[in-house]
Amino acid sequence: LRSVVDVFVAYARGSAGGGTADDSRGNEVDDEMTGAAARLARALCAKPAHMRGSNSNNDGGDSGGDGHTFERRLCRQFVDFLIVEGEVNWKNRKPDDNNNVGAIPRSRSTAAMFLTLWATISQLPLEVLKPIFLPMLICGLTYFAAEREDLKEQKEILTSIQSAAAVRAWLASSPSSIDSSTKKKVSTLLLESLGPCGASHTSDCGCHPNVLGQIVRLAASFLEKDNNIESTSPKLVVEVGSDGEQGKIPKQMQMEVEETLLQIVLFLAKCDNGYEIVKRKQADMISLELVKAVSTNDLDRKGYDFSVSGQFATKVDGNNHVDAAKLVHRLQSRSNIVISAVVVPISTTLIAALRDGKDETLKSESAELSLPSSL
């Protein structure tokens, strides 16, 4: 897929001009490149006539048995791309770097892949994105993924940090030209209740896991002090290359997850379409979703959480009932994360704009600036 995108999108030359697909010269996104990505996405999502209405496995082995072999392979390559981009970002982060979003220069080839990904998402229906793209992307954030034999055989199990970093890389790359329909699709993927392996799940009672809530829980796990793990165990169990420094990794991971949380909120705030009354309603909606994310759900009560290792979402309490004191402690940790990772950065931006008298900036900003007071 990367080679196809290079040929049809990265080499499309508009006003930026110059450079090659692999260098960082002329990697600005221009109209020619955006148009090329949209055309390629339409071609990729146009199912061949002989496959329409067919659920057969004769086209190369549709493991899902739903006739979406091509879409599954397409999504797999996009997710693999996001995993690599996410790891590049957080593994190259400095522990004292508090503003790492977009810090690593993108080649034109990488920018083309992101554009094609977003154009493809705009073409694919939710009926494909929810059962195929989303579970691949967030399997490290969902409970029971490590127990699934089909994922083990395909080596598709991600660690929690891999999924979180991939989500951040994805959302941070959203183009300014993204349409309202695509925004709505992505918002649904981020906020809709999840089953144990990432599939859509609805229920009548209580608050249920979604991507936003799982990111909140992963971020809060770095603050946990009362998990049932022996004090002699490493605080964070991660694979570090020979040139890595073990002491830097925990802070890097924590900062990456917190930025993922902020990135989700900032993306949701973009969905206000610029109308003042919609901004206020959007801020209220995001605030409500954050309150739901902080609130205790049924799986919290059953002992499921992210272990101190930050690697997988597992059942960290052996029994099926967690005592009230521990539930309250974890709820407090989640509340602290929302305040420190979301409210404080946004409030700081708001205060700076007010101090500098940037009235036009304040008027043009999205729902995010209304969020602290709404929350």
Tab-separated table of C-alpha atoms in Angstrom:
chain	number	residue	atom	x	y	z
A	1	LEU	CA	0.000	0.000	0.000
A	2	ARG	CA	2.804	2.431	0.854
A	3	SER	CA	4.251	2.025	-2.648
A	4	VAL	CA	0.867	2.651	-4.258
A	5	VAL	CA	0.347	5.771	-2.133
A	6	ASP	CA	3.849	7.009	-3.028
A	7	VAL	CA	3.129	6.702	-6.750
A	8	PHE	CA	-0.384	8.136	-6.806
A	9	VAL	CA	-0.313	10.644	-3.924
A	10	ALA	CA	3.201	11.489	-2.685
A	11	TYR	CA	4.458	12.202	-6.225
A	12	ALA	CA	1.439	14.352	-7.052
A	13	ARG	CA	2.915	17.818	-7.385
A	14	GLY	CA	1.067	20.991	-6.598
A	15	SER	CA	2.358	24.344	-5.441
A	16	ALA	CA	4.791	22.752	-2.958
A	17	GLY	CA	6.839	21.038	-5.666
A	18	GLY	CA	10.351	19.664	-5.366
A	19	GLY	CA	11.775	16.814	-3.329
A	20	THR	CA	11.023	13.110	-3.430
A	21	ALA	CA	8.493	10.963	-1.595
A	22	ASP	CA	11.036	10.085	1.085
A	23	ASP	CA	12.516	13.450	1.971
A	24	SER	CA	11.048	16.290	3.978
A	25	ARG	CA	11.460	18.939	1.274
A	26	GLY	CA	8.213	20.091	-0.240
A	27	ASN	CA	6.181	17.925	2.102
A	28	GLU	CA	3.517	20.541	2.677
A	29	VAL	CA	0.052	19.205	1.974
A	30	ASP	CA	-1.296	20.929	-1.123
A	31	ASP	CA	-4.532	20.700	-3.097
A	32	GLU	CA	-2.965	18.396	-5.671
A	33	MET	CA	-1.880	15.934	-3.013
A	34	THR	CA	-5.222	16.091	-1.183
A	35	GLY	CA	-7.127	15.508	-4.415
A	36	ALA	CA	-4.888	12.591	-5.334
A	37	ALA	CA	-5.502	10.980	-1.930
A	38	ALA	CA	-9.267	11.357	-2.367
A	39	ARG	CA	-9.167	9.783	-5.834
A	40	LEU	CA	-7.038	6.879	-4.622
A	41	ALA	CA	-9.355	6.286	-1.667
A	42	ARG	CA	-12.382	6.131	-3.973
A	43	ALA	CA	-10.567	3.594	-6.133
A	44	LEU	CA	-9.498	1.516	-3.108
A	45	CYS	CA	-13.027	1.449	-1.693
A	46	ALA	CA	-14.732	0.606	-4.992
A	47	LYS	CA	-15.415	-3.104	-4.668
A	48	PRO	CA	-14.838	-5.081	-7.907
A	49	ALA	CA	-18.056	-6.157	-9.591
A	50	HIS	CA	-17.391	-9.881	-9.157
A	51	MET	CA	-17.076	-9.422	-5.362
A	52	ARG	CA	-20.242	-7.409	-4.775
A	53	GLY	CA	-22.793	-9.263	-2.711
A	54	SER	CA	-20.423	-12.187	-2.228
A	55	ASN	CA	-19.549	-13.648	1.162
A	56	SER	CA	-17.379	-16.385	-0.213
A	57	ASN	CA	-13.886	-17.102	1.016
A	58	ASN	CA	-12.603	-17.952	-2.460
A	59	ASP	CA	-10.959	-14.558	-2.948
A	60	GLY	CA	-7.955	-15.332	-0.805
A	61	GLY	CA	-9.278	-16.357	2.560
A	62	ASP	CA	-11.669	-14.036	4.327
A	63	SER	CA	-11.013	-14.862	7.970
A	64	GLY	CA	-14.120	-12.933	8.961
A	65	GLY	CA	-16.348	-14.763	6.498
A	66	ASP	CA	-18.171	-11.508	5.711
A	67	GLY	CA	-16.897	-10.753	2.221
A	68	HIS	CA	-14.616	-7.940	3.439
A	69	THR	CA	-11.258	-9.556	2.673
A	70	PHE	CA	-9.915	-6.553	0.796
A	71	GLU	CA	-11.134	-4.023	3.367
A	72	ARG	CA	-9.614	-6.118	6.151
A	73	ARG	CA	-6.223	-6.200	4.447
A	74	LEU	CA	-6.443	-2.511	3.634
A	75	CYS	CA	-7.238	-1.631	7.252
A	76	ARG	CA	-4.471	-3.925	8.464
A	77	GLN	CA	-1.889	-1.979	6.457
A	78	PHE	CA	-3.201	1.379	7.668
A	79	VAL	CA	-3.115	0.190	11.286
A	80	ASP	CA	0.427	-1.163	10.875
A	81	PHE	CA	1.407	2.249	9.516
A	82	LEU	CA	-0.155	4.029	12.517
A	83	ILE	CA	1.600	1.681	14.954
A	84	VAL	CA	4.981	2.508	13.419
A	85	GLU	CA	4.266	6.249	13.395
A	86	GLY	CA	3.062	6.133	16.997
A	87	GLU	CA	6.162	4.291	18.194
A	88	VAL	CA	8.455	6.706	16.361
A	89	ASN	CA	6.806	9.587	18.204
A	90	TRP	CA	6.876	8.276	21.751
A	91	LYS	CA	10.188	6.446	21.606
A	92	ASN	CA	11.910	9.605	20.345
A	93	ARG	CA	10.285	11.778	22.975
A	94	LYS	CA	12.418	13.424	25.603
A	95	PRO	CA	11.125	12.865	29.160
A	96	ASP	CA	10.973	16.624	29.780
A	97	ASP	CA	9.271	17.393	26.453
A	98	ASN	CA	5.753	18.620	27.213
A	99	ASN	CA	4.849	19.544	23.653
A	100	ASN	CA	5.744	16.669	21.399
A	101	VAL	CA	2.769	16.787	19.026
A	102	GLY	CA	4.098	17.095	15.505
A	103	ALA	CA	7.685	17.436	16.734
A	104	ILE	CA	9.081	14.837	14.326
A	105	PRO	CA	9.193	16.050	10.680
A	106	ARG	CA	7.097	14.002	8.266
A	107	SER	CA	8.290	12.987	4.852
A	108	ARG	CA	5.978	13.641	1.923
A	109	SER	CA	5.413	9.887	1.742
A	110	THR	CA	4.215	9.812	5.360
A	111	ALA	CA	1.967	12.828	4.842
A	112	ALA	CA	0.504	11.086	1.785
A	113	MET	CA	-0.273	7.963	3.824
A	114	PHE	CA	-2.102	10.013	6.442
A	115	LEU	CA	-4.110	11.841	3.775
A	116	THR	CA	-5.026	8.550	2.104
A	117	LEU	CA	-6.018	7.041	5.447
A	118	TRP	CA	-8.424	9.900	6.192
A	119	ALA	CA	-9.798	9.846	2.646
A	120	THR	CA	-10.360	6.091	2.969
A	121	ILE	CA	-12.159	6.533	6.289
A	122	SER	CA	-14.452	9.038	4.607
A	123	GLN	CA	-15.296	6.398	1.968
A	124	LEU	CA	-15.703	3.321	4.184
A	125	PRO	CA	-19.025	2.903	6.024
A	126	LEU	CA	-19.205	2.488	9.794
A	127	GLU	CA	-20.349	-1.085	9.148
A	128	VAL	CA	-16.774	-1.780	7.991
A	129	LEU	CA	-14.860	0.604	10.263
A	130	LYS	CA	-16.419	-0.609	13.533
A	131	PRO	CA	-15.871	-4.379	13.195
A	132	ILE	CA	-12.608	-4.246	11.214
A	133	PHE	CA	-10.545	-1.051	11.528
A	134	LEU	CA	-11.337	-0.156	15.149
A	135	PRO	CA	-10.642	-3.579	16.770
A	136	MET	CA	-7.306	-3.792	14.949
A	137	LEU	CA	-6.327	-0.333	16.170
A	138	ILE	CA	-7.401	-0.565	19.812
A	139	CYS	CA	-6.923	-4.238	20.676
A	140	GLY	CA	-4.266	-3.186	23.186
A	141	LEU	CA	-6.866	-1.084	24.991
A	142	THR	CA	-9.598	-3.707	25.221
A	143	TYR	CA	-10.058	-6.397	27.834
A	144	PHE	CA	-9.511	-10.061	26.999
A	145	ALA	CA	-7.492	-9.344	23.820
A	146	ALA	CA	-4.493	-11.215	25.232
A	147	GLU	CA	-6.717	-14.278	25.699
A	148	ARG	CA	-7.902	-14.487	22.089
A	149	GLU	CA	-6.304	-17.410	20.283
A	150	ASP	CA	-7.080	-15.971	16.816
A	151	LEU	CA	-5.136	-12.797	17.630
A	152	LYS	CA	-2.246	-14.793	19.104
A	153	GLU	CA	-1.934	-16.897	15.978
A	154	GLN	CA	-1.902	-13.830	13.749
A	155	LYS	CA	0.440	-11.966	16.132
A	156	GLU	CA	-1.980	-9.038	16.112
A	157	ILE	CA	-2.011	-8.351	19.845
A	158	LEU	CA	-0.784	-4.848	20.587
A	159	THR	CA	0.413	-3.509	23.896
A	160	SER	CA	-1.664	-0.744	25.452
A	161	ILE	CA	0.964	1.885	24.676
A	162	GLN	CA	1.092	0.785	21.021
A	163	SER	CA	-2.653	1.247	20.627
A	164	ALA	CA	-2.662	4.560	22.490
A	165	ALA	CA	0.233	5.961	20.464
A	166	ALA	CA	-1.377	4.778	17.219
A	167	VAL	CA	-4.644	6.525	18.137
A	168	ARG	CA	-2.763	9.745	18.864
A	169	ALA	CA	-0.817	9.559	15.588
A	170	TRP	CA	-4.102	9.013	13.754
A	171	LEU	CA	-6.057	11.879	15.325
A	172	ALA	CA	-3.140	14.327	15.329
A	173	SER	CA	-2.921	13.894	11.549
A	174	SER	CA	-6.528	14.888	10.817
A	175	PRO	CA	-6.535	17.325	7.877
A	176	SER	CA	-8.129	20.749	8.185
A	177	SER	CA	-10.357	19.891	5.227
A	178	ILE	CA	-12.011	16.929	6.978
A	179	ASP	CA	-15.762	16.906	6.300
A	180	SER	CA	-18.508	16.752	8.925
A	181	SER	CA	-19.562	13.224	7.896
A	182	THR	CA	-16.069	11.861	8.555
A	183	LYS	CA	-15.888	13.744	11.861
A	184	LYS	CA	-19.134	12.112	12.894
A	185	LYS	CA	-17.843	8.640	11.956
A	186	VAL	CA	-14.666	9.074	13.965
A	187	SER	CA	-16.561	10.520	16.945
A	188	THR	CA	-18.766	7.426	16.892
A	189	LEU	CA	-15.710	5.165	16.877
A	190	LEU	CA	-14.212	7.024	19.845
A	191	LEU	CA	-17.352	7.216	21.974
A	192	GLU	CA	-19.512	4.193	21.198
A	193	SER	CA	-19.555	1.436	23.797
A	194	LEU	CA	-17.218	-1.451	23.121
A	195	GLY	CA	-17.475	-5.175	23.573
A	196	PRO	CA	-14.539	-7.115	25.060
A	197	CYS	CA	-12.552	-7.179	21.824
A	198	GLY	CA	-13.409	-3.778	20.415
A	199	ALA	CA	-16.631	-4.657	18.617
A	200	SER	CA	-19.627	-2.407	19.051
A	201	HIS	CA	-21.570	-3.199	22.197
A	202	THR	CA	-24.681	-1.679	23.686
A	203	SER	CA	-26.276	-2.232	27.051
A	204	ASP	CA	-29.011	-0.733	29.145
A	205	CYS	CA	-27.246	-0.307	32.468
A	206	GLY	CA	-24.306	1.713	33.708
A	207	CYS	CA	-21.336	3.238	31.921
A	208	HIS	CA	-19.532	0.992	29.484
A	209	PRO	CA	-16.003	1.039	28.064
A	210	ASN	CA	-15.249	3.118	24.994
A	211	VAL	CA	-11.988	4.336	23.481
A	212	LEU	CA	-12.072	7.587	25.477
A	213	GLY	CA	-12.731	5.753	28.737
A	214	GLN	CA	-10.004	3.186	28.125
A	215	ILE	CA	-7.437	5.909	27.430
A	216	VAL	CA	-8.458	7.624	30.686
A	217	ARG	CA	-7.961	4.325	32.546
A	218	LEU	CA	-4.608	3.660	30.920
A	219	ALA	CA	-3.382	7.151	31.820
A	220	ALA	CA	-4.657	6.723	35.386
A	221	SER	CA	-2.829	3.386	35.711
A	222	PHE	CA	0.449	5.284	35.846
A	223	LEU	CA	-0.800	6.964	39.027
A	224	GLU	CA	-1.980	3.775	40.697
A	225	LYS	CA	-0.242	2.746	43.902
A	226	ASP	CA	-2.504	-0.035	45.118
A	227	ASN	CA	-2.457	-2.606	42.309
A	228	ASN	CA	-1.948	-6.176	43.479
A	229	ILE	CA	1.604	-6.430	42.152
A	230	GLU	CA	4.581	-7.329	44.257
A	231	SER	CA	6.749	-4.368	45.204
A	232	THR	CA	9.755	-6.215	43.798
A	233	SER	CA	8.231	-6.198	40.302
A	234	PRO	CA	9.388	-3.563	37.813
A	235	LYS	CA	7.089	-0.539	37.845
A	236	LEU	CA	6.862	-0.718	34.056
A	237	VAL	CA	7.665	-3.791	32.033
A	238	VAL	CA	8.601	-2.729	28.530
A	239	GLU	CA	10.997	-3.911	25.884
A	240	VAL	CA	13.810	-1.427	25.471
A	241	GLY	CA	16.413	-1.545	22.717
A	242	SER	CA	20.095	-1.807	23.527
A	243	ASP	CA	20.437	1.927	23.064
A	244	GLY	CA	17.420	2.720	25.236
A	245	GLU	CA	17.504	4.116	28.731
A	246	GLN	CA	15.134	2.250	31.040
A	247	GLY	CA	14.625	5.202	33.359
A	248	LYS	CA	13.207	7.423	30.621
A	249	ILE	CA	10.622	4.978	29.302
A	250	PRO	CA	7.952	5.235	32.059
A	251	LYS	CA	7.726	9.025	31.790
A	252	GLN	CA	7.664	8.871	28.006
A	253	MET	CA	4.840	6.344	28.069
A	254	GLN	CA	2.812	8.330	30.566
A	255	MET	CA	3.175	11.562	28.600
A	256	GLU	CA	2.226	9.817	25.362
A	257	VAL	CA	-0.974	8.396	26.830
A	258	GLU	CA	-1.922	11.747	28.378
A	259	GLU	CA	-1.387	13.457	25.021
A	260	THR	CA	-3.568	10.806	23.389
A	261	LEU	CA	-6.344	11.734	25.799
A	262	LEU	CA	-5.939	15.432	25.005
A	263	GLN	CA	-5.840	14.669	21.279
A	264	ILE	CA	-9.163	12.812	21.488
A	265	VAL	CA	-10.774	15.778	23.249
A	266	LEU	CA	-9.331	18.265	20.734
A	267	PHE	CA	-10.629	16.181	17.844
A	268	LEU	CA	-14.112	15.990	19.360
A	269	ALA	CA	-14.010	19.757	19.838
A	270	LYS	CA	-13.451	20.175	16.087
A	271	CYS	CA	-16.869	18.714	15.410
A	272	ASP	CA	-18.704	21.942	16.311
A	273	ASN	CA	-18.786	23.252	12.704
A	274	GLY	CA	-17.898	26.750	13.915
A	275	TYR	CA	-21.333	27.840	15.135
A	276	GLU	CA	-21.342	29.461	18.571
A	277	ILE	CA	-24.424	27.654	19.888
A	278	VAL	CA	-23.062	24.350	18.562
A	279	LYS	CA	-19.730	25.046	20.276
A	280	ARG	CA	-21.467	25.294	23.636
A	281	LYS	CA	-23.478	22.136	23.014
A	282	GLN	CA	-20.351	20.316	21.840
A	283	ALA	CA	-18.470	21.387	24.966
A	284	ASP	CA	-21.332	20.074	27.090
A	285	MET	CA	-21.322	16.786	25.161
A	286	ILE	CA	-17.565	16.327	25.587
A	287	SER	CA	-17.853	17.177	29.292
A	288	LEU	CA	-20.556	14.554	29.721
A	289	GLU	CA	-18.428	11.962	27.912
A	290	LEU	CA	-15.473	12.761	30.192
A	291	VAL	CA	-17.672	12.347	33.262
A	292	LYS	CA	-18.810	8.977	31.892
A	293	ALA	CA	-15.179	8.032	31.224
A	294	VAL	CA	-14.239	8.826	34.816
A	295	SER	CA	-17.273	7.057	36.286
A	296	THR	CA	-17.069	3.477	37.535
A	297	ASN	CA	-18.479	0.854	35.163
A	298	ASP	CA	-19.361	-2.821	35.526
A	299	LEU	CA	-15.935	-4.050	34.414
A	300	ASP	CA	-14.244	-1.773	36.958
A	301	ARG	CA	-16.339	-3.433	39.654
A	302	LYS	CA	-15.312	-6.868	38.400
A	303	GLY	CA	-11.615	-6.024	38.786
A	304	TYR	CA	-10.585	-5.265	35.204
A	305	ASP	CA	-8.004	-2.531	34.802
A	306	PHE	CA	-4.636	-1.783	33.262
A	307	SER	CA	-1.838	-3.378	35.227
A	308	VAL	CA	1.047	-1.265	36.464
A	309	SER	CA	3.072	-2.523	33.511
A	310	GLY	CA	0.884	-0.432	31.230
A	311	GLN	CA	1.057	-3.226	28.675
A	312	PHE	CA	-2.342	-4.895	28.633
A	313	ALA	CA	-5.832	-4.403	29.980
A	314	THR	CA	-6.346	-7.382	32.263
A	315	LYS	CA	-8.153	-8.567	35.339
A	316	VAL	CA	-5.802	-7.208	37.984
A	317	ASP	CA	-8.078	-8.207	40.867
A	318	GLY	CA	-8.618	-11.932	41.089
A	319	ASN	CA	-12.136	-11.857	42.483
A	320	ASN	CA	-15.331	-10.632	40.853
A	321	HIS	CA	-15.892	-7.810	43.285
A	322	VAL	CA	-13.571	-4.897	44.067
A	323	ASP	CA	-13.976	-3.211	47.432
A	324	ALA	CA	-15.394	0.318	47.520
A	325	ALA	CA	-12.189	1.957	48.788
A	326	LYS	CA	-10.208	0.722	45.788
A	327	LEU	CA	-12.945	1.790	43.371
A	328	VAL	CA	-12.954	5.279	44.885
A	329	HIS	CA	-9.158	5.474	44.695
A	330	ARG	CA	-9.197	4.552	41.012
A	331	LEU	CA	-12.006	7.009	40.316
A	332	GLN	CA	-9.918	9.719	41.982
A	333	SER	CA	-6.938	8.800	39.780
A	334	ARG	CA	-9.090	9.072	36.660
A	335	SER	CA	-10.416	12.458	37.805
A	336	ASN	CA	-6.885	13.702	38.424
A	337	ILE	CA	-5.845	12.639	34.920
A	338	VAL	CA	-8.744	14.469	33.259
A	339	ILE	CA	-7.859	17.641	35.171
A	340	SER	CA	-4.094	17.486	34.555
A	341	ALA	CA	-4.130	16.193	30.966
A	342	VAL	CA	-7.207	17.999	29.599
A	343	VAL	CA	-8.482	20.868	31.742
A	344	VAL	CA	-5.116	22.407	32.638
A	345	PRO	CA	-3.648	22.529	29.078
A	346	ILE	CA	-6.871	23.948	27.609
A	347	SER	CA	-7.259	26.458	30.436
A	348	THR	CA	-3.645	27.530	29.950
A	349	THR	CA	-4.369	28.205	26.266
A	350	LEU	CA	-7.480	30.180	27.171
A	351	ILE	CA	-5.676	32.256	29.806
A	352	ALA	CA	-2.819	33.026	27.404
A	353	ALA	CA	-5.268	34.178	24.717
A	354	LEU	CA	-7.123	36.395	27.194
A	355	ARG	CA	-3.879	37.836	28.528
A	356	ASP	CA	-2.597	38.642	25.045
A	357	GLY	CA	-5.898	40.176	23.992
A	358	LYS	CA	-6.377	37.759	21.111
A	359	ASP	CA	-10.125	38.303	20.769
A	360	GLU	CA	-10.205	37.065	17.187
A	361	THR	CA	-8.393	33.881	18.193
A	362	LEU	CA	-10.885	33.273	20.982
A	363	LYS	CA	-13.828	33.768	18.617
A	364	SER	CA	-12.368	31.395	16.044
A	365	GLU	CA	-11.420	28.637	18.476
A	366	SER	CA	-13.520	25.483	18.668
A	367	ALA	CA	-15.533	24.100	21.575
A	368	GLU	CA	-12.375	23.220	23.461
A	369	LEU	CA	-12.146	26.674	25.098
A	370	SER	CA	-15.649	26.299	26.545
A	371	LEU	CA	-14.773	22.897	27.944
A	372	PRO	CA	-13.203	23.789	31.317
A	373	SER	CA	-16.199	25.832	32.492
A	374	SER	CA	-18.625	23.275	31.073
A	375	LEU	CA	-16.858	20.395	32.781
